[in-house]
Amino acid sequence: MFEFTGTFATQNGPKYLQQLCKHFAHKIDVTHSDTEGTCSFPMGQAVLKADDAGLTIRFELKDQDAADPARNVIDSHLERFAFRENFKHMTWSA
């Protein structure tokens, strides 16, 4: 298993968590509340947490080869959702 975490400092963390979870729920299994969520992607699981200081997403992937696609799916969606904040990508760390 390969794990890594992304962070996005924003006052809108709960808003983006809910947008991501509701969007992904159309295609994958998702559970979420206002401040926590879990998305079961084919490549592995994403655990989301949010508060007024930001959004954190921890991926638990089946293998390291899935890391780039996992980062891309989050970054590309947040780029659309957080366009007012000029979002480009999360800060990712292994």
mmCIF file of N, CA, C and O in Angstrom:
data_model
loop_
_atom_site.group_PDB
_atom_site.id
_atom_site.type_symbol
_atom_site.label_atom_id
_atom_site.label_comp_id
_atom_site.label_asym_id
_atom_site.label_seq_id
_atom_site.Cartn_x
_atom_site.Cartn_y
_atom_site.Cartn_z
ATOM 1 N N MET A 1 0.835 -1.173 0.000
ATOM 2 C CA MET A 1 0.000 0.000 0.000
ATOM 3 C C MET A 1 0.888 1.246 0.000
ATOM 4 O O MET A 1 1.924 1.284 0.649
ATOM 5 N N PHE A 2 0.468 2.266 -0.727
ATOM 6 C CA PHE A 2 1.197 3.526 -0.822
ATOM 7 C C PHE A 2 0.289 4.647 -0.337
ATOM 8 O O PHE A 2 -0.847 4.775 -0.796
ATOM 9 N N GLU A 3 0.773 5.462 0.597
ATOM 10 C CA GLU A 3 -0.019 6.557 1.141
ATOM 11 C C GLU A 3 0.676 7.891 0.915
ATOM 12 O O GLU A 3 1.896 7.975 0.978
ATOM 13 N N PHE A 4 -0.119 8.918 0.668
ATOM 14 C CA PHE A 4 0.396 10.280 0.580
ATOM 15 C C PHE A 4 -0.751 11.240 0.867
ATOM 16 O O PHE A 4 -1.923 10.859 0.845
ATOM 17 N N THR A 5 -0.387 12.487 1.162
ATOM 18 C CA THR A 5 -1.364 13.471 1.610
ATOM 19 C C THR A 5 -1.226 14.766 0.821
ATOM 20 O O THR A 5 -0.121 15.191 0.491
ATOM 21 N N GLY A 6 -2.353 15.382 0.550
ATOM 22 C CA GLY A 6 -2.388 16.692 -0.086
ATOM 23 C C GLY A 6 -3.089 17.687 0.812
ATOM 24 O O GLY A 6 -4.038 17.333 1.519
ATOM 25 N N THR A 7 -2.614 18.923 0.796
ATOM 26 C CA THR A 7 -3.247 19.978 1.584
ATOM 27 C C THR A 7 -3.504 21.201 0.712
ATOM 28 O O THR A 7 -2.768 21.473 -0.233
ATOM 29 N N PHE A 8 -4.548 21.912 1.052
ATOM 30 C CA PHE A 8 -4.930 23.142 0.367
ATOM 31 C C PHE A 8 -5.398 24.111 1.444
ATOM 32 O O PHE A 8 -6.441 23.911 2.076
ATOM 33 N N ALA A 9 -4.618 25.158 1.689
ATOM 34 C CA ALA A 9 -4.979 26.175 2.678
ATOM 35 C C ALA A 9 -6.059 27.070 2.089
ATOM 36 O O ALA A 9 -5.827 27.778 1.107
ATOM 37 N N THR A 10 -7.252 27.004 2.665
ATOM 38 C CA THR A 10 -8.389 27.780 2.184
ATOM 39 C C THR A 10 -9.415 27.908 3.304
ATOM 40 O O THR A 10 -9.542 27.006 4.128
ATOM 41 N N GLN A 11 -10.126 28.982 3.318
ATOM 42 C CA GLN A 11 -11.206 29.152 4.280
ATOM 43 C C GLN A 11 -12.449 28.387 3.854
ATOM 44 O O GLN A 11 -13.415 28.294 4.597
ATOM 45 N N ASN A 12 -12.424 27.824 2.658
ATOM 46 C CA ASN A 12 -13.577 27.126 2.094
ATOM 47 C C ASN A 12 -13.423 25.611 2.082
ATOM 48 O O ASN A 12 -14.038 24.937 1.261
ATOM 49 N N GLY A 13 -12.619 25.068 2.971
ATOM 50 C CA GLY A 13 -12.380 23.628 3.000
ATOM 51 C C GLY A 13 -13.648 22.788 3.032
ATOM 52 O O GLY A 13 -13.813 21.876 2.213
ATOM 53 N N PRO A 14 -14.576 23.053 3.959
ATOM 54 C CA PRO A 14 -15.804 22.246 3.990
ATOM 55 C C PRO A 14 -16.622 22.334 2.689
ATOM 56 O O PRO A 14 -17.190 21.348 2.242
ATOM 57 N N LYS A 15 -16.649 23.497 2.097
ATOM 58 C CA LYS A 15 -17.382 23.670 0.830
ATOM 59 C C LYS A 15 -16.788 22.782 -0.261
ATOM 60 O O LYS A 15 -17.516 22.079 -0.971
ATOM 61 N N TYR A 16 -15.456 22.803 -0.396
ATOM 62 C CA TYR A 16 -14.819 22.003 -1.440
ATOM 63 C C TYR A 16 -14.922 20.512 -1.149
ATOM 64 O O TYR A 16 -15.097 19.712 -2.074
ATOM 65 N N LEU A 17 -14.860 20.134 0.113
ATOM 66 C CA LEU A 17 -15.027 18.719 0.470
ATOM 67 C C LEU A 17 -16.392 18.236 0.007
ATOM 68 O O LEU A 17 -16.504 17.175 -0.625
ATOM 69 N N GLN A 18 -17.411 19.000 0.301
ATOM 70 C CA GLN A 18 -18.761 18.599 -0.096
ATOM 71 C C GLN A 18 -18.919 18.573 -1.614
ATOM 72 O O GLN A 18 -19.546 17.663 -2.161
ATOM 73 N N GLN A 19 -18.337 19.549 -2.305
ATOM 74 C CA GLN A 19 -18.427 19.556 -3.772
ATOM 75 C C GLN A 19 -17.751 18.326 -4.359
ATOM 76 O O GLN A 19 -18.299 17.685 -5.261
ATOM 77 N N LEU A 20 -16.549 18.017 -3.874
ATOM 78 C CA LEU A 20 -15.834 16.847 -4.386
ATOM 79 C C LEU A 20 -16.623 15.573 -4.119
ATOM 80 O O LEU A 20 -16.814 14.744 -5.021
ATOM 81 N N CYS A 21 -17.081 15.403 -2.889
ATOM 82 C CA CYS A 21 -17.790 14.172 -2.536
ATOM 83 C C CYS A 21 -19.091 14.016 -3.326
ATOM 84 O O CYS A 21 -19.378 12.933 -3.830
ATOM 85 N N LYS A 22 -19.850 15.079 -3.447
ATOM 86 C CA LYS A 22 -21.110 14.994 -4.200
ATOM 87 C C LYS A 22 -20.842 14.708 -5.677
ATOM 88 O O LYS A 22 -21.569 13.942 -6.316
ATOM 89 N N HIS A 23 -19.799 15.309 -6.220
ATOM 90 C CA HIS A 23 -19.450 15.079 -7.625
ATOM 91 C C HIS A 23 -19.021 13.623 -7.852
ATOM 92 O O HIS A 23 -19.509 12.965 -8.771
ATOM 93 N N PHE A 24 -18.113 13.139 -7.007
ATOM 94 C CA PHE A 24 -17.605 11.773 -7.184
ATOM 95 C C PHE A 24 -18.672 10.716 -6.890
ATOM 96 O O PHE A 24 -18.598 9.599 -7.408
ATOM 97 N N ALA A 25 -19.652 11.044 -6.062
ATOM 98 C CA ALA A 25 -20.689 10.073 -5.683
ATOM 99 C C ALA A 25 -21.523 9.611 -6.873
ATOM 100 O O ALA A 25 -22.198 8.584 -6.792
ATOM 101 N N HIS A 26 -21.463 10.332 -7.984
ATOM 102 C CA HIS A 26 -22.191 9.907 -9.182
ATOM 103 C C HIS A 26 -21.542 8.681 -9.837
ATOM 104 O O HIS A 26 -22.195 7.999 -10.619
ATOM 105 N N LYS A 27 -20.253 8.410 -9.501
ATOM 106 C CA LYS A 27 -19.547 7.319 -10.169
ATOM 107 C C LYS A 27 -18.919 6.293 -9.229
ATOM 108 O O LYS A 27 -18.656 5.167 -9.641
ATOM 109 N N ILE A 28 -18.623 6.689 -7.982
ATOM 110 C CA ILE A 28 -17.960 5.782 -7.035
ATOM 111 C C ILE A 28 -18.669 5.839 -5.687
ATOM 112 O O ILE A 28 -19.502 6.714 -5.447
ATOM 113 N N ASP A 29 -18.314 4.904 -4.790
ATOM 114 C CA ASP A 29 -18.865 4.911 -3.439
ATOM 115 C C ASP A 29 -18.240 6.039 -2.629
ATOM 116 O O ASP A 29 -17.012 6.156 -2.576
ATOM 117 N N VAL A 30 -19.099 6.854 -2.024
ATOM 118 C CA VAL A 30 -18.663 8.004 -1.244
ATOM 119 C C VAL A 30 -19.517 8.095 0.017
ATOM 120 O O VAL A 30 -20.729 7.892 -0.043
ATOM 121 N N THR A 31 -18.869 8.405 1.125
ATOM 122 C CA THR A 31 -19.586 8.788 2.339
ATOM 123 C C THR A 31 -18.997 10.115 2.787
ATOM 124 O O THR A 31 -17.802 10.357 2.614
ATOM 125 N N HIS A 32 -19.851 10.997 3.334
ATOM 126 C CA HIS A 32 -19.313 12.279 3.780
ATOM 127 C C HIS A 32 -20.250 12.980 4.741
ATOM 128 O O HIS A 32 -21.458 12.732 4.760
ATOM 129 N N SER A 33 -19.656 13.831 5.534
ATOM 130 C CA SER A 33 -20.378 14.766 6.390
ATOM 131 C C SER A 33 -19.912 16.157 5.975
ATOM 132 O O SER A 33 -19.269 16.312 4.934
ATOM 133 N N ASP A 34 -20.170 17.155 6.783
ATOM 134 C CA ASP A 34 -19.737 18.507 6.444
ATOM 135 C C ASP A 34 -18.223 18.662 6.457
ATOM 136 O O ASP A 34 -17.680 19.502 5.745
ATOM 137 N N THR A 35 -17.528 17.853 7.283
ATOM 138 C CA THR A 35 -16.088 18.056 7.462
ATOM 139 C C THR A 35 -15.231 16.822 7.207
ATOM 140 O O THR A 35 -14.013 16.897 7.298
ATOM 141 N N GLU A 36 -15.844 15.678 6.886
ATOM 142 C CA GLU A 36 -15.080 14.456 6.622
ATOM 143 C C GLU A 36 -15.729 13.686 5.480
ATOM 144 O O GLU A 36 -16.945 13.719 5.322
ATOM 145 N N GLY A 37 -14.900 12.980 4.722
ATOM 146 C CA GLY A 37 -15.428 12.176 3.642
ATOM 147 C C GLY A 37 -14.486 11.058 3.260
ATOM 148 O O GLY A 37 -13.291 11.105 3.555
ATOM 149 N N THR A 38 -15.038 10.045 2.613
ATOM 150 C CA THR A 38 -14.261 8.931 2.093
ATOM 151 C C THR A 38 -14.748 8.636 0.681
ATOM 152 O O THR A 38 -15.948 8.488 0.456
ATOM 153 N N CYS A 39 -13.796 8.583 -0.253
ATOM 154 C CA CYS A 39 -14.103 8.283 -1.651
ATOM 155 C C CYS A 39 -13.342 7.018 -2.041
ATOM 156 O O CYS A 39 -12.125 6.973 -1.918
ATOM 157 N N SER A 40 -14.077 6.008 -2.520
ATOM 158 C CA SER A 40 -13.461 4.736 -2.895
ATOM 159 C C SER A 40 -13.234 4.688 -4.398
ATOM 160 O O SER A 40 -14.098 4.252 -5.163
ATOM 161 N N PHE A 41 -12.060 5.178 -4.818
ATOM 162 C CA PHE A 41 -11.684 5.153 -6.224
ATOM 163 C C PHE A 41 -11.179 3.758 -6.605
ATOM 164 O O PHE A 41 -10.746 3.004 -5.731
ATOM 165 N N PRO A 42 -11.180 3.402 -7.886
ATOM 166 C CA PRO A 42 -10.629 2.108 -8.298
ATOM 167 C C PRO A 42 -9.160 1.936 -7.898
ATOM 168 O O PRO A 42 -8.718 0.824 -7.606
ATOM 169 N N MET A 43 -8.397 3.039 -7.846
ATOM 170 C CA MET A 43 -6.972 2.956 -7.518
ATOM 171 C C MET A 43 -6.707 2.910 -6.021
ATOM 172 O O MET A 43 -5.602 2.646 -5.590
ATOM 173 N N GLY A 44 -7.740 3.203 -5.209
ATOM 174 C CA GLY A 44 -7.593 3.208 -3.761
ATOM 175 C C GLY A 44 -8.561 4.187 -3.123
ATOM 176 O O GLY A 44 -9.453 4.720 -3.773
ATOM 177 N N GLN A 45 -8.361 4.408 -1.858
ATOM 178 C CA GLN A 45 -9.286 5.236 -1.090
ATOM 179 C C GLN A 45 -8.708 6.609 -0.776
ATOM 180 O O GLN A 45 -7.523 6.738 -0.495
ATOM 181 N N ALA A 46 -9.576 7.611 -0.813
ATOM 182 C CA ALA A 46 -9.210 8.968 -0.414
ATOM 183 C C ALA A 46 -10.007 9.329 0.837
ATOM 184 O O ALA A 46 -11.220 9.145 0.875
ATOM 185 N N VAL A 47 -9.293 9.826 1.840
ATOM 186 C CA VAL A 47 -9.926 10.266 3.083
ATOM 187 C C VAL A 47 -9.787 11.782 3.142
ATOM 188 O O VAL A 47 -8.666 12.303 3.136
ATOM 189 N N LEU A 48 -10.909 12.480 3.173
ATOM 190 C CA LEU A 48 -10.927 13.939 3.135
ATOM 191 C C LEU A 48 -11.309 14.495 4.500
ATOM 192 O O LEU A 48 -12.198 13.962 5.156
ATOM 193 N N LYS A 49 -10.628 15.571 4.885
ATOM 194 C CA LYS A 49 -10.956 16.293 6.115
ATOM 195 C C LYS A 49 -10.866 17.777 5.813
ATOM 196 O O LYS A 49 -9.976 18.211 5.083
ATOM 197 N N ALA A 50 -11.783 18.535 6.387
ATOM 198 C CA ALA A 50 -11.813 19.969 6.110
ATOM 199 C C ALA A 50 -12.216 20.751 7.353
ATOM 200 O O ALA A 50 -12.956 20.261 8.202
ATOM 201 N N ASP A 51 -11.712 21.969 7.403
ATOM 202 C CA ASP A 51 -12.123 22.942 8.409
ATOM 203 C C ASP A 51 -11.933 24.328 7.801
ATOM 204 O O ASP A 51 -11.657 24.443 6.607
ATOM 205 N N ASP A 52 -12.072 25.346 8.629
ATOM 206 C CA ASP A 52 -11.956 26.710 8.107
ATOM 207 C C ASP A 52 -10.533 27.098 7.736
ATOM 208 O O ASP A 52 -10.312 28.169 7.173
ATOM 209 N N ALA A 53 -9.558 26.227 8.034
ATOM 210 C CA ALA A 53 -8.161 26.499 7.674
ATOM 211 C C ALA A 53 -7.752 25.795 6.387
ATOM 212 O O ALA A 53 -6.726 26.126 5.804
ATOM 213 N N GLY A 54 -8.536 24.804 5.939
ATOM 214 C CA GLY A 54 -8.157 24.133 4.708
ATOM 215 C C GLY A 54 -8.790 22.782 4.491
ATOM 216 O O GLY A 54 -9.662 22.338 5.239
ATOM 217 N N LEU A 55 -8.295 22.130 3.455
ATOM 218 C CA LEU A 55 -8.736 20.810 3.031
ATOM 219 C C LEU A 55 -7.529 19.895 2.990
ATOM 220 O O LEU A 55 -6.476 20.268 2.457
ATOM 221 N N THR A 56 -7.672 18.712 3.565
ATOM 222 C CA THR A 56 -6.605 17.701 3.538
ATOM 223 C C THR A 56 -7.174 16.429 2.944
ATOM 224 O O THR A 56 -8.281 16.003 3.308
ATOM 225 N N ILE A 57 -6.417 15.817 2.033
ATOM 226 C CA ILE A 57 -6.828 14.555 1.423
ATOM 227 C C ILE A 57 -5.676 13.567 1.545
ATOM 228 O O ILE A 57 -4.567 13.839 1.091
ATOM 229 N N ARG A 58 -5.962 12.428 2.183
ATOM 230 C CA ARG A 58 -4.963 11.366 2.328
ATOM 231 C C ARG A 58 -5.395 10.193 1.457
ATOM 232 O O ARG A 58 -6.491 9.666 1.605
ATOM 233 N N PHE A 59 -4.536 9.826 0.527
ATOM 234 C CA PHE A 59 -4.794 8.683 -0.340
ATOM 235 C C PHE A 59 -4.139 7.431 0.230
ATOM 236 O O PHE A 59 -3.000 7.478 0.713
ATOM 237 N N GLU A 60 -4.854 6.325 0.162
ATOM 238 C CA GLU A 60 -4.343 4.997 0.479
ATOM 239 C C GLU A 60 -4.499 4.185 -0.807
ATOM 240 O O GLU A 60 -5.587 3.718 -1.120
ATOM 241 N N LEU A 61 -3.410 4.073 -1.551
ATOM 242 C CA LEU A 61 -3.462 3.466 -2.879
ATOM 243 C C LEU A 61 -2.950 2.040 -2.881
ATOM 244 O O LEU A 61 -2.126 1.655 -2.041
ATOM 245 N N LYS A 62 -3.377 1.283 -3.871
ATOM 246 C CA LYS A 62 -2.939 -0.110 -4.013
ATOM 247 C C LYS A 62 -1.456 -0.183 -4.366
ATOM 248 O O LYS A 62 -0.766 -1.087 -3.939
ATOM 249 N N ASP A 63 -0.973 0.766 -5.173
ATOM 250 C CA ASP A 63 0.455 0.803 -5.505
ATOM 251 C C ASP A 63 0.854 2.225 -5.892
ATOM 252 O O ASP A 63 0.020 3.072 -6.178
ATOM 253 N N GLN A 64 2.131 2.481 -5.926
ATOM 254 C CA GLN A 64 2.664 3.817 -6.176
ATOM 255 C C GLN A 64 2.380 4.307 -7.593
ATOM 256 O O GLN A 64 2.325 5.514 -7.834
ATOM 257 N N ASP A 65 2.197 3.389 -8.534
ATOM 258 C CA ASP A 65 1.924 3.791 -9.913
ATOM 259 C C ASP A 65 0.621 4.588 -10.048
ATOM 260 O O ASP A 65 0.439 5.312 -11.022
ATOM 261 N N ALA A 66 -0.266 4.452 -9.080
ATOM 262 C CA ALA A 66 -1.545 5.156 -9.127
ATOM 263 C C ALA A 66 -1.465 6.566 -8.539
ATOM 264 O O ALA A 66 -2.447 7.301 -8.556
ATOM 265 N N ALA A 67 -0.302 6.962 -8.037
ATOM 266 C CA ALA A 67 -0.175 8.268 -7.359
ATOM 267 C C ALA A 67 -0.460 9.436 -8.300
ATOM 268 O O ALA A 67 -1.212 10.354 -7.938
ATOM 269 N N ASP A 68 0.127 9.443 -9.468
ATOM 270 C CA ASP A 68 -0.097 10.564 -10.392
ATOM 271 C C ASP A 68 -1.556 10.680 -10.817
ATOM 272 O O ASP A 68 -2.126 11.777 -10.775
ATOM 273 N N PRO A 69 -2.206 9.577 -11.216
ATOM 274 C CA PRO A 69 -3.629 9.701 -11.558
ATOM 275 C C PRO A 69 -4.478 10.160 -10.368
ATOM 276 O O PRO A 69 -5.418 10.935 -10.547
ATOM 277 N N ALA A 70 -4.141 9.718 -9.174
ATOM 278 C CA ALA A 70 -4.897 10.136 -7.983
ATOM 279 C C ALA A 70 -4.746 11.636 -7.749
ATOM 280 O O ALA A 70 -5.731 12.342 -7.513
ATOM 281 N N ARG A 71 -3.513 12.122 -7.808
ATOM 282 C CA ARG A 71 -3.285 13.564 -7.643
ATOM 283 C C ARG A 71 -4.025 14.353 -8.727
ATOM 284 O O ARG A 71 -4.646 15.382 -8.453
ATOM 285 N N ASN A 72 -3.949 13.869 -9.945
ATOM 286 C CA ASN A 72 -4.569 14.580 -11.065
ATOM 287 C C ASN A 72 -6.086 14.675 -10.947
ATOM 288 O O ASN A 72 -6.665 15.700 -11.296
ATOM 289 N N VAL A 73 -6.729 13.614 -10.466
ATOM 290 C CA VAL A 73 -8.186 13.650 -10.361
ATOM 291 C C VAL A 73 -8.620 14.694 -9.328
ATOM 292 O O VAL A 73 -9.588 15.433 -9.555
ATOM 293 N N ILE A 74 -7.901 14.810 -8.238
ATOM 294 C CA ILE A 74 -8.244 15.817 -7.231
ATOM 295 C C ILE A 74 -7.893 17.215 -7.736
ATOM 296 O O ILE A 74 -8.720 18.141 -7.693
ATOM 297 N N ASP A 75 -6.669 17.390 -8.211
ATOM 298 C CA ASP A 75 -6.240 18.712 -8.658
ATOM 299 C C ASP A 75 -7.105 19.251 -9.796
ATOM 300 O O ASP A 75 -7.474 20.431 -9.793
ATOM 301 N N SER A 76 -7.453 18.416 -10.744
ATOM 302 C CA SER A 76 -8.239 18.897 -11.888
ATOM 303 C C SER A 76 -9.643 19.314 -11.456
ATOM 304 O O SER A 76 -10.182 20.307 -11.968
ATOM 305 N N HIS A 77 -10.233 18.588 -10.519
ATOM 306 C CA HIS A 77 -11.563 18.964 -10.058
ATOM 307 C C HIS A 77 -11.511 20.215 -9.187
ATOM 308 O O HIS A 77 -12.343 21.106 -9.321
ATOM 309 N N LEU A 78 -10.534 20.286 -8.297
ATOM 310 C CA LEU A 78 -10.419 21.479 -7.462
ATOM 311 C C LEU A 78 -10.080 22.718 -8.289
ATOM 312 O O LEU A 78 -10.488 23.828 -7.942
ATOM 313 N N GLU A 79 -9.364 22.529 -9.373
ATOM 314 C CA GLU A 79 -9.046 23.673 -10.230
ATOM 315 C C GLU A 79 -10.334 24.309 -10.764
ATOM 316 O O GLU A 79 -10.432 25.523 -10.879
ATOM 317 N N ARG A 80 -11.336 23.486 -11.038
ATOM 318 C CA ARG A 80 -12.628 23.997 -11.489
ATOM 319 C C ARG A 80 -13.444 24.580 -10.328
ATOM 320 O O ARG A 80 -14.040 25.637 -10.455
ATOM 321 N N PHE A 81 -13.470 23.845 -9.204
ATOM 322 C CA PHE A 81 -14.289 24.274 -8.071
ATOM 323 C C PHE A 81 -13.725 25.513 -7.379
ATOM 324 O O PHE A 81 -14.479 26.334 -6.877
ATOM 325 N N ALA A 82 -12.407 25.631 -7.305
ATOM 326 C CA ALA A 82 -11.764 26.723 -6.556
ATOM 327 C C ALA A 82 -11.151 27.765 -7.484
ATOM 328 O O ALA A 82 -10.155 28.395 -7.150
ATOM 329 N N PHE A 83 -11.741 27.955 -8.628
ATOM 330 C CA PHE A 83 -11.158 28.883 -9.611
ATOM 331 C C PHE A 83 -11.070 30.310 -9.073
ATOM 332 O O PHE A 83 -10.166 31.053 -9.441
ATOM 333 N N ARG A 84 -11.965 30.688 -8.177
ATOM 334 C CA ARG A 84 -11.913 32.049 -7.614
ATOM 335 C C ARG A 84 -10.670 32.269 -6.753
ATOM 336 O O ARG A 84 -10.274 33.399 -6.503
ATOM 337 N N GLU A 85 -10.083 31.168 -6.294
ATOM 338 C CA GLU A 85 -8.876 31.245 -5.464
ATOM 339 C C GLU A 85 -7.613 31.001 -6.291
ATOM 340 O O GLU A 85 -6.536 30.815 -5.734
ATOM 341 N N ASN A 86 -7.770 30.960 -7.619
ATOM 342 C CA ASN A 86 -6.632 30.682 -8.509
ATOM 343 C C ASN A 86 -5.914 29.391 -8.147
ATOM 344 O O ASN A 86 -4.697 29.304 -8.220
ATOM 345 N N PHE A 87 -6.682 28.382 -7.765
ATOM 346 C CA PHE A 87 -6.111 27.078 -7.400
ATOM 347 C C PHE A 87 -5.435 26.433 -8.599
ATOM 348 O O PHE A 87 -5.988 26.457 -9.699
ATOM 349 N N LYS A 88 -4.268 25.872 -8.390
ATOM 350 C CA LYS A 88 -3.561 25.124 -9.434
ATOM 351 C C LYS A 88 -3.361 23.666 -9.040
ATOM 352 O O LYS A 88 -3.565 22.764 -9.820
ATOM 353 N N HIS A 89 -2.912 23.421 -7.795
ATOM 354 C CA HIS A 89 -2.739 22.045 -7.303
ATOM 355 C C HIS A 89 -2.548 22.070 -5.791
ATOM 356 O O HIS A 89 -2.161 23.085 -5.217
ATOM 357 N N MET A 90 -2.852 20.932 -5.196
ATOM 358 C CA MET A 90 -2.631 20.783 -3.756
ATOM 359 C C MET A 90 -1.130 20.657 -3.492
ATOM 360 O O MET A 90 -0.368 20.348 -4.403
ATOM 361 N N THR A 91 -0.750 20.852 -2.247
ATOM 362 C CA THR A 91 0.626 20.580 -1.840
ATOM 363 C C THR A 91 0.656 19.118 -1.412
ATOM 364 O O THR A 91 0.041 18.744 -0.411
ATOM 365 N N TRP A 92 1.323 18.276 -2.220
ATOM 366 C CA TRP A 92 1.347 16.835 -1.993
ATOM 367 C C TRP A 92 2.644 16.402 -1.318
ATOM 368 O O TRP A 92 3.712 16.894 -1.677
ATOM 369 N N SER A 93 2.526 15.464 -0.388
ATOM 370 C CA SER A 93 3.716 14.898 0.266
ATOM 371 C C SER A 93 3.488 13.437 0.580
ATOM 372 O O SER A 93 2.369 13.028 0.912
ATOM 373 N N ALA A 94 4.544 12.652 0.460
ATOM 374 C CA ALA A 94 4.452 11.214 0.724
ATOM 375 C C ALA A 94 4.679 10.927 2.186
ATOM 376 O O ALA A 94 5.236 11.686 2.910
#
